Amino acid sequence: MKIVIVGAGAVGTHLSKLLSREHQDCVLIDDNEERLEGVAEYDVMTYNALPTSISALKDAGTANADLFIGVTTEETTNIAACTIAHGLGAKKTVARIDNYEYLSAQNQRFFQQLGIDSMVYPEVLAASDIVAGLKMSWVRQRWDVHGGALVLLGIKLREGCEILNQPLKDLCGPDDPYHVVAVKRDDETIIPGGLDTLKLNDLAYFMTTQEYIPYIRKIVGKEHYTDVKNVIIMGGGKTAVRATLAIPDYMNVKIIEKDAERCEKLNQLLSESDAMVIHGDGRDLGLLEDEGIRSTQAFVALTGNAETNILACLTAKKLGVRKTVAMIENLDYVSMAESLDIGTIINKKTVAASHIYQMMLGADVSNLRSLMLVDSEVAEFVAAEGSLVTKRMVKDLGLPFGTTIGGLVRAGQGMLVSGSSQIQPGDSVMVFCHEQKLNNIEKFFKKTLLW
């Protein structure tokens, strides 16, 4: 697949990292040579030029591109570059945008006429993840598949967890209602086998079905976590706006923003919600006390400064807040933030990159989510008629090391998968891949005449 990316910022760089695993024919264009030097370790070709230079786009092979991606920090540059790329012959274009208005169905049709096939608004994607996490105060990460037919839950294991220090073969048998598909322990990612055990302070990823979520909550010892009703958000940027508008009505939201003009703008943008906008500094302990931090179940730090967000979440936890969420823009800070146990970590750029990455994969990959903390992907593959994955039981497939199948959806019904499971044509199968090329997995799901 021929891919051209313009913009070597965080989104473009993360895409380059993902693509380097797949050995795709990829060109990354940016007018800043320093940024391009940051991707030297990845298996992509770089081109130092203006993203909207017609001659540069021609030289980069845009005319033969299967996918052209505009992810510079400037929305207008991305739109212009995608329009030019379409005119040069690129088969499909994707533009990163910053204007929510563009996502309306009517406006999307307008942009498609300009040659822009898809638009990605990172703040909307990040807000969706934040809201999903707030709905379940006891999980670090949640991902619903097929409307919740299958659910992936990332849970930090604390004292009170019933399933610590026991072999997984005794916990996750064929008839048990969950599978542990990955574990983050300190700096190590573990794809667990039957003899592995869960340890205190592990971050464990459970695959289960909707009806067994209360059971998972019980066995991990999280029943005492109160549901989120009061939320304080520090920072009134675009992500805060999108999250506030998507938060369920039963939650009370306060946004603390230190810029007075932005507060006025927030009151306009959120006029249809019941959110309260407060002018002040979210790091001010007196202000937090006055605004009821001790009766708040969730604190969300969304300023543009990673250090500020990390420290604010640590402070909120010390004041008794159970659920904390921090926006970490700088990927270098992610591992440190995780080691400090600050709670849920959101990086809108990696979320956006994962969304775009799915478009690069075959039609049989209908969904994809990158799990930043374990450097892995969860991909939803559809098993084709005659594909390898339908010809033997799961235990006999010979899947690559670092790969495990967590569950499948058949005729809308979610079910877990064991070694003796037989995948059928048309099944949507959830595959967990750690440091593994997805095209090595994809071949198992394609139609083939050979075994």
Coordinates of C-alpha atoms in Angstrom, one line a residue:
M1 CA 0.0 0.0 0.0
K2 CA 1.3 3.4 -1.0
I3 CA 0.8 6.0 1.8
V4 CA 1.7 9.7 1.8
I5 CA 1.6 11.6 5.1
V6 CA 2.1 15.4 5.5
G7 CA 2.9 16.6 9.0
A8 CA 5.6 15.1 11.2
G9 CA 4.1 16.2 14.5
A10 CA 2.8 13.8 17.1
V11 CA 0.1 12.2 15.0
G12 CA 2.3 11.8 11.9
T13 CA 5.2 10.4 14.0
H14 CA 3.0 7.9 15.8
L15 CA 1.6 6.8 12.4
S16 CA 5.1 6.3 11.1
K17 CA 5.9 4.1 14.1
L18 CA 2.8 2.0 13.4
L19 CA 3.6 1.7 9.7
S20 CA 7.2 0.8 10.3
R21 CA 6.0 -2.5 11.8
E22 CA 4.0 -3.2 8.7
H23 CA 6.7 -2.2 6.2
Q24 CA 4.3 -0.2 4.1
D25 CA 5.5 2.0 1.3
C26 CA 5.2 5.3 3.2
V27 CA 6.5 8.9 2.6
L28 CA 6.4 11.5 5.4
I29 CA 6.5 15.1 4.3
D30 CA 7.2 18.1 6.5
D31 CA 8.8 21.5 6.1
N32 CA 10.8 21.2 9.4
E33 CA 13.9 19.1 9.0
E34 CA 14.2 18.7 12.8
R35 CA 10.8 17.0 13.1
L36 CA 11.7 14.6 10.3
E37 CA 14.9 13.6 12.1
G38 CA 12.7 12.4 14.9
V39 CA 11.4 9.6 12.7
A40 CA 14.8 8.4 11.4
E41 CA 14.5 5.2 13.4
Y42 CA 11.3 4.2 11.6
D43 CA 11.1 2.4 8.2
V44 CA 9.5 5.4 6.3
M45 CA 10.9 7.7 3.6
T46 CA 11.1 11.4 4.6
Y47 CA 10.8 14.5 2.4
N48 CA 11.6 18.0 3.5
A49 CA 9.1 20.2 1.7
L50 CA 6.0 22.3 2.1
P51 CA 2.9 20.1 2.6
T52 CA 1.0 22.1 -0.1
S53 CA 3.8 22.1 -2.7
I54 CA 2.4 20.5 -5.8
S55 CA 5.9 19.6 -7.1
A56 CA 6.8 18.0 -3.8
L57 CA 3.6 16.0 -3.7
K58 CA 4.2 14.8 -7.2
D59 CA 7.8 13.8 -6.4
A60 CA 6.5 11.9 -3.3
G61 CA 4.3 9.7 -5.5
T62 CA 1.0 11.1 -4.5
A63 CA -0.5 10.3 -7.9
N64 CA -0.1 6.6 -7.0
A65 CA -1.1 6.9 -3.3
D66 CA -3.7 4.5 -1.9
L67 CA -4.0 6.9 1.1
F68 CA -3.0 10.5 1.6
I69 CA -3.1 11.8 5.1
G70 CA -2.9 15.5 6.2
V71 CA -2.1 15.7 9.9
T72 CA -0.1 19.0 10.2
T73 CA -1.1 21.3 13.1
E74 CA -2.9 23.6 10.6
E75 CA -6.4 22.6 9.6
T76 CA -6.3 24.8 6.4
T77 CA -3.0 23.2 5.4
N78 CA -4.4 19.7 5.8
I79 CA -7.6 20.5 3.8
A80 CA -5.5 22.2 1.0
A81 CA -3.0 19.4 0.8
C82 CA -5.8 16.7 0.6
T83 CA -7.6 18.7 -2.1
I84 CA -4.3 18.9 -4.1
A85 CA -3.6 15.2 -3.5
H86 CA -7.1 14.2 -4.8
G87 CA -6.5 16.3 -7.9
L88 CA -3.2 14.5 -8.4
G89 CA -4.8 11.1 -8.3
A90 CA -4.6 9.9 -4.6
K91 CA -7.3 7.2 -4.1
K92 CA -8.4 8.3 -0.6
T93 CA -7.6 11.3 1.5
V94 CA -7.9 12.0 5.3
A95 CA -7.6 15.4 6.9
R96 CA -7.1 16.3 10.6
I97 CA -9.4 19.2 11.5
D98 CA -10.1 21.5 14.4
N99 CA -13.6 22.6 13.6
Y100 CA -16.5 20.5 14.9
E101 CA -18.9 22.1 12.4
Y102 CA -17.1 20.2 9.6
L103 CA -18.2 16.8 10.9
S104 CA -21.9 17.4 10.2
A105 CA -23.3 15.1 7.5
Q106 CA -24.1 18.0 5.2
N107 CA -20.6 19.5 5.5
Q108 CA -18.9 16.1 5.1
R109 CA -20.6 15.8 1.7
F110 CA -19.3 19.2 0.7
F111 CA -15.8 18.2 1.6
Q112 CA -16.1 14.9 -0.2
Q113 CA -16.8 17.0 -3.4
L114 CA -13.5 18.8 -2.7
G115 CA -11.8 15.4 -2.6
I116 CA -11.6 14.9 1.2
D117 CA -12.9 11.4 2.0
S118 CA -12.6 11.5 5.8
M119 CA -11.9 14.0 8.5
V120 CA -10.5 13.3 12.0
Y121 CA -11.0 15.6 14.9
P122 CA -8.7 14.4 17.7
E123 CA -10.5 16.3 20.5
V124 CA -13.8 14.5 19.7
L125 CA -12.1 11.1 19.8
A126 CA -10.3 11.9 23.1
A127 CA -13.6 13.2 24.6
S128 CA -15.3 10.0 23.7
D129 CA -12.7 8.0 25.6
I130 CA -12.9 10.3 28.6
V131 CA -16.7 10.0 28.8
A132 CA -16.5 6.2 28.5
G133 CA -14.1 6.1 31.4
L134 CA -16.2 8.4 33.6
K135 CA -19.2 6.1 33.2
M136 CA -17.2 3.4 35.0
S137 CA -15.2 4.9 37.8
W138 CA -13.3 1.7 38.6
V139 CA -11.7 1.1 35.2
R140 CA -8.8 2.8 33.5
Q141 CA -9.9 2.1 30.0
R142 CA -13.0 0.7 28.3
W143 CA -13.7 -0.2 24.7
D144 CA -17.1 -1.5 23.5
V145 CA -17.4 -3.6 20.4
H146 CA -20.6 -4.0 18.5
G147 CA -22.5 -1.8 20.9
G148 CA -21.2 -3.7 23.9
A149 CA -21.5 -7.3 22.6
L150 CA -17.9 -7.6 23.7
V151 CA -16.2 -5.2 26.2
L152 CA -12.5 -4.7 26.8
L153 CA -11.7 -3.3 30.3
G154 CA -8.3 -2.1 31.5
I155 CA -8.3 -2.4 35.3
K156 CA -5.6 -1.6 37.9
L157 CA -5.5 -4.4 40.4
R158 CA -5.5 -3.3 44.1
E159 CA -5.8 -4.9 47.5
G160 CA -9.1 -6.7 47.7
C161 CA -8.8 -8.3 44.2
E162 CA -9.9 -11.9 44.6
I163 CA -7.9 -13.3 41.6
L164 CA -4.3 -12.4 42.5
N165 CA -1.5 -15.0 42.6
Q166 CA -3.6 -17.8 41.0
P167 CA -2.7 -19.5 37.7
L168 CA -4.9 -18.0 34.9
K169 CA -5.7 -21.6 33.7
D170 CA -7.7 -21.9 37.0
L171 CA -9.5 -18.6 36.4
C172 CA -10.1 -18.3 32.7
G173 CA -11.3 -21.7 31.5
P174 CA -13.6 -22.3 28.6
D175 CA -16.7 -21.7 30.7
D176 CA -15.5 -18.7 32.6
P177 CA -17.0 -15.3 31.7
Y178 CA -13.8 -13.4 31.0
H179 CA -10.3 -13.7 29.5
V180 CA -7.2 -11.7 30.6
V181 CA -5.6 -10.8 27.2
A182 CA -2.7 -8.6 28.4
V183 CA -1.0 -7.4 31.6
K184 CA 1.2 -4.4 32.2
R185 CA 3.6 -5.0 35.1
D186 CA 6.0 -2.2 35.8
D187 CA 7.6 -1.5 32.4
E188 CA 6.8 -5.0 31.0
T189 CA 3.9 -6.1 28.8
I190 CA 2.8 -9.7 29.3
I191 CA 0.6 -11.7 26.9
P192 CA -0.4 -14.2 29.6
G193 CA -0.5 -18.0 29.4
G194 CA -2.3 -20.5 31.6
L195 CA 0.6 -20.6 34.2
D196 CA 0.9 -16.8 34.5
T197 CA -0.6 -15.1 37.6
L198 CA -1.9 -11.6 38.2
K199 CA 0.0 -9.5 40.8
L200 CA -0.8 -6.5 43.0
N201 CA -0.7 -3.2 41.0
D202 CA -0.8 -4.9 37.6
L203 CA -2.8 -3.2 34.9
A204 CA -4.9 -6.1 33.5
Y205 CA -7.0 -6.1 30.3
F206 CA -10.1 -8.2 30.6
M207 CA -12.2 -9.3 27.6
T208 CA -15.8 -10.0 28.6
T209 CA -19.4 -9.5 27.7
Q210 CA -21.8 -6.9 28.9
E211 CA -23.7 -9.0 31.3
Y212 CA -20.6 -10.0 33.2
I213 CA -19.3 -6.5 33.9
P214 CA -20.7 -6.5 37.5
Y215 CA -19.0 -9.9 38.1
I216 CA -15.7 -8.5 36.9
R217 CA -16.2 -5.6 39.2
K218 CA -16.7 -7.9 42.1
I219 CA -13.7 -10.2 41.6
V220 CA -11.3 -7.3 41.1
G221 CA -12.5 -5.8 44.4
K222 CA -14.0 -2.6 43.0
E223 CA -17.5 -2.7 44.3
H224 CA -16.8 0.0 46.9
Y225 CA -16.0 2.5 44.1
T226 CA -18.8 5.0 44.0
D227 CA -20.3 5.9 40.6
V228 CA -19.3 9.3 39.2
K229 CA -21.9 12.0 39.8
N230 CA -19.7 15.1 40.3
V231 CA -16.9 15.9 37.9
I232 CA -14.4 18.8 38.0
I233 CA -12.6 19.5 34.7
M234 CA -9.4 21.6 34.8
G235 CA -8.8 23.5 31.6
G236 CA -11.5 24.7 29.2
G237 CA -10.0 23.8 25.8
K238 CA -11.7 22.0 22.9
T239 CA -11.5 18.5 24.5
A240 CA -13.2 19.8 27.6
V241 CA -16.0 21.3 25.6
R242 CA -16.6 18.1 23.6
A243 CA -16.4 15.9 26.7
T244 CA -18.8 18.2 28.7
L245 CA -21.4 18.1 25.9
A246 CA -21.2 14.3 25.8
I247 CA -21.3 13.6 29.5
P248 CA -24.5 12.0 30.7
D249 CA -27.1 14.3 32.2
Y250 CA -26.9 12.6 35.6
M251 CA -23.4 13.9 36.1
N252 CA -22.7 17.4 37.4
V253 CA -19.8 19.2 35.7
K254 CA -17.7 22.1 36.8
I255 CA -15.0 23.5 34.5
I256 CA -12.2 25.5 36.0
E257 CA -10.5 27.8 33.5
K258 CA -7.9 30.5 34.4
D259 CA -8.4 32.7 31.3
A260 CA -11.3 35.1 31.8
E261 CA -12.0 35.5 28.1
R262 CA -12.1 31.8 27.6
C263 CA -14.6 31.5 30.4
E264 CA -16.9 33.8 28.6
K265 CA -16.5 31.7 25.4
L266 CA -17.2 28.5 27.4
N267 CA -20.4 29.9 28.7
Q268 CA -21.5 30.5 25.1
L269 CA -20.4 27.1 23.8
L270 CA -22.0 25.2 26.8
S271 CA -25.2 27.2 27.0
E272 CA -27.3 24.1 26.3
S273 CA -25.6 22.2 29.1
D274 CA -25.9 22.5 32.9
A275 CA -22.1 22.7 33.3
M276 CA -20.8 25.5 35.6
V277 CA -17.8 27.5 34.4
I278 CA -15.5 28.8 37.1
H279 CA -12.8 31.4 36.6
G280 CA -9.7 30.3 38.5
D281 CA -6.6 28.1 38.7
G282 CA -7.4 24.4 39.1
R283 CA -4.2 24.0 41.1
D284 CA -5.5 26.3 43.8
L285 CA -6.3 24.1 46.8
G286 CA -8.5 26.7 48.4
L287 CA -10.6 26.9 45.2
L288 CA -10.8 23.2 44.9
E289 CA -12.0 22.9 48.5
D290 CA -14.6 25.7 47.9
E291 CA -15.9 23.9 44.8
G292 CA -16.4 20.6 46.7
I293 CA -13.4 18.5 45.6
R294 CA -13.9 16.2 48.6
S295 CA -17.4 15.3 47.3
T296 CA -16.2 14.9 43.7
Q297 CA -15.8 11.5 42.2
A298 CA -13.9 12.4 39.1
F299 CA -11.2 15.0 38.3
V300 CA -10.1 15.5 34.7
A301 CA -7.0 17.6 33.9
L302 CA -7.1 18.9 30.3
T303 CA -4.7 21.8 30.2
G304 CA -2.1 21.9 27.5
N305 CA 0.7 21.3 30.0
A306 CA 1.5 17.6 30.9
E307 CA 3.3 18.5 34.1
T308 CA 0.4 20.6 35.4
N309 CA -2.1 17.8 34.6
I310 CA 0.0 15.2 36.3
L311 CA 0.5 17.2 39.5
A312 CA -3.2 18.2 39.5
C313 CA -4.3 14.6 39.4
L314 CA -1.9 13.6 42.1
T315 CA -3.3 16.4 44.3
A316 CA -6.9 15.4 43.5
K317 CA -6.1 11.8 44.5
K318 CA -4.7 13.0 47.8
L319 CA -7.9 14.9 48.4
G320 CA -9.9 11.7 48.0
V321 CA -10.9 11.7 44.4
R322 CA -11.1 8.1 43.1
K323 CA -11.2 8.7 39.4
T324 CA -8.6 11.0 37.8
V325 CA -7.9 11.5 34.1
A326 CA -4.9 13.4 32.7
M327 CA -4.3 14.6 29.2
I328 CA -0.7 13.9 28.4
E329 CA 0.3 15.5 25.0
N330 CA 4.0 14.7 25.3
L331 CA 4.5 10.9 24.8
D332 CA 7.7 11.1 26.7
Y333 CA 5.7 11.7 29.9
V334 CA 3.3 8.8 29.5
S335 CA 5.5 6.1 31.2
M336 CA 6.3 8.5 34.0
A337 CA 2.7 9.4 34.5
E338 CA 1.8 5.7 34.6
S339 CA 4.5 5.0 37.2
L340 CA 3.1 7.7 39.4
D341 CA -0.3 5.9 39.2
I342 CA -2.2 9.1 38.4
G343 CA -5.2 7.3 36.8
T344 CA -6.4 7.3 33.2
I345 CA -4.0 8.8 30.7
I346 CA -5.4 10.3 27.5
N347 CA -3.3 11.3 24.5
K348 CA -5.6 12.7 21.7
K349 CA -2.9 12.4 19.1
T350 CA -2.3 8.6 19.5
V351 CA -6.1 8.2 19.6
A352 CA -6.3 10.0 16.3
A353 CA -3.4 8.1 14.8
S354 CA -5.1 4.8 15.7
H355 CA -8.3 5.9 14.0
I356 CA -6.4 6.7 10.8
Y357 CA -4.3 3.6 11.0
Q358 CA -7.4 1.5 10.7
M359 CA -8.0 3.0 7.3
M360 CA -4.6 1.6 6.1
L361 CA -5.6 -1.9 6.8
G362 CA -7.7 -4.3 4.7
A363 CA -11.4 -4.3 4.5
D364 CA -11.5 -7.3 6.8
V365 CA -10.3 -5.1 9.7
S366 CA -13.4 -3.3 10.8
N367 CA -12.2 -1.7 14.0
L368 CA -8.9 -1.0 15.7
R369 CA -7.8 0.4 19.0
S370 CA -4.2 1.1 20.1
L371 CA -3.5 0.5 23.8
M372 CA -0.8 3.1 24.4
L373 CA 0.3 1.8 27.8
V374 CA 1.1 -1.7 26.5
D375 CA 2.3 -0.7 23.1
S376 CA -0.3 -3.0 21.5
E377 CA -3.3 -3.0 19.2
V378 CA -6.7 -4.7 19.5
A379 CA -8.0 -5.3 16.0
E380 CA -11.4 -6.6 15.0
F381 CA -11.0 -9.0 12.0
V382 CA -13.9 -10.4 10.0
A383 CA -13.3 -14.1 9.1
A384 CA -13.8 -14.6 5.3
E385 CA -15.3 -17.8 3.8
G386 CA -12.5 -20.3 3.3
S387 CA -10.0 -18.3 5.4
L388 CA -7.3 -20.2 7.4
V389 CA -8.8 -19.1 10.8
T390 CA -12.0 -21.1 10.0
K391 CA -10.3 -24.4 9.2
R392 CA -8.9 -25.4 12.6
M393 CA -9.6 -24.8 16.3
V394 CA -8.0 -21.8 17.8
K395 CA -5.3 -23.8 19.6
D396 CA -4.1 -25.3 16.3
L397 CA -3.9 -22.1 14.2
G398 CA -0.3 -21.3 15.0
L399 CA -0.9 -17.6 15.6
P400 CA 2.3 -15.6 15.8
F401 CA 3.9 -15.0 19.2
G402 CA 2.5 -12.0 21.0
T403 CA -1.0 -12.6 19.6
T404 CA -4.1 -13.8 21.4
I405 CA -7.8 -14.0 20.5
G406 CA -10.0 -12.6 23.2
G407 CA -13.5 -13.1 21.8
L408 CA -15.8 -12.9 18.8
V409 CA -19.2 -11.6 17.8
R410 CA -21.5 -14.0 15.9
A411 CA -24.9 -12.8 14.7
G412 CA -24.7 -9.9 17.1
Q413 CA -23.9 -12.1 20.1
G414 CA -20.7 -11.7 21.9
M415 CA -18.8 -14.8 23.1
L416 CA -15.4 -15.6 24.5
V417 CA -12.9 -17.8 22.7
S418 CA -10.9 -20.7 24.1
G419 CA -8.4 -23.1 22.5
S420 CA -11.1 -25.5 21.4
S421 CA -13.3 -22.7 19.8
Q422 CA -14.0 -23.0 16.1
I423 CA -14.3 -19.6 14.3
Q424 CA -16.9 -19.5 11.6
P425 CA -17.1 -17.4 8.4
G426 CA -18.5 -13.9 9.1
D427 CA -17.4 -13.9 12.8
S428 CA -16.0 -10.6 14.0
V429 CA -12.9 -11.7 16.0
M430 CA -11.1 -9.6 18.5
V431 CA -7.3 -10.1 18.2
F432 CA -4.8 -8.7 20.6
C433 CA -1.4 -8.0 19.1
H434 CA 1.7 -6.9 21.0
E435 CA 4.7 -5.8 18.9
Q436 CA 3.3 -7.9 16.0
K437 CA 2.7 -6.8 12.5
L438 CA -1.1 -6.8 11.8
N439 CA -0.6 -8.0 8.3
N440 CA 0.9 -11.2 9.8
I441 CA -2.5 -11.7 11.5
E442 CA -4.6 -10.4 8.6
K443 CA -3.6 -13.3 6.4
F444 CA -5.3 -15.8 8.7
F445 CA -8.7 -14.0 8.0
K446 CA -8.4 -13.7 4.2
K447 CA -9.9 -16.1 1.8
T448 CA -7.4 -18.7 0.7
L449 CA -7.2 -22.1 -1.0
L450 CA -4.1 -23.2 0.9
W451 CA -3.3 -24.2 4.5

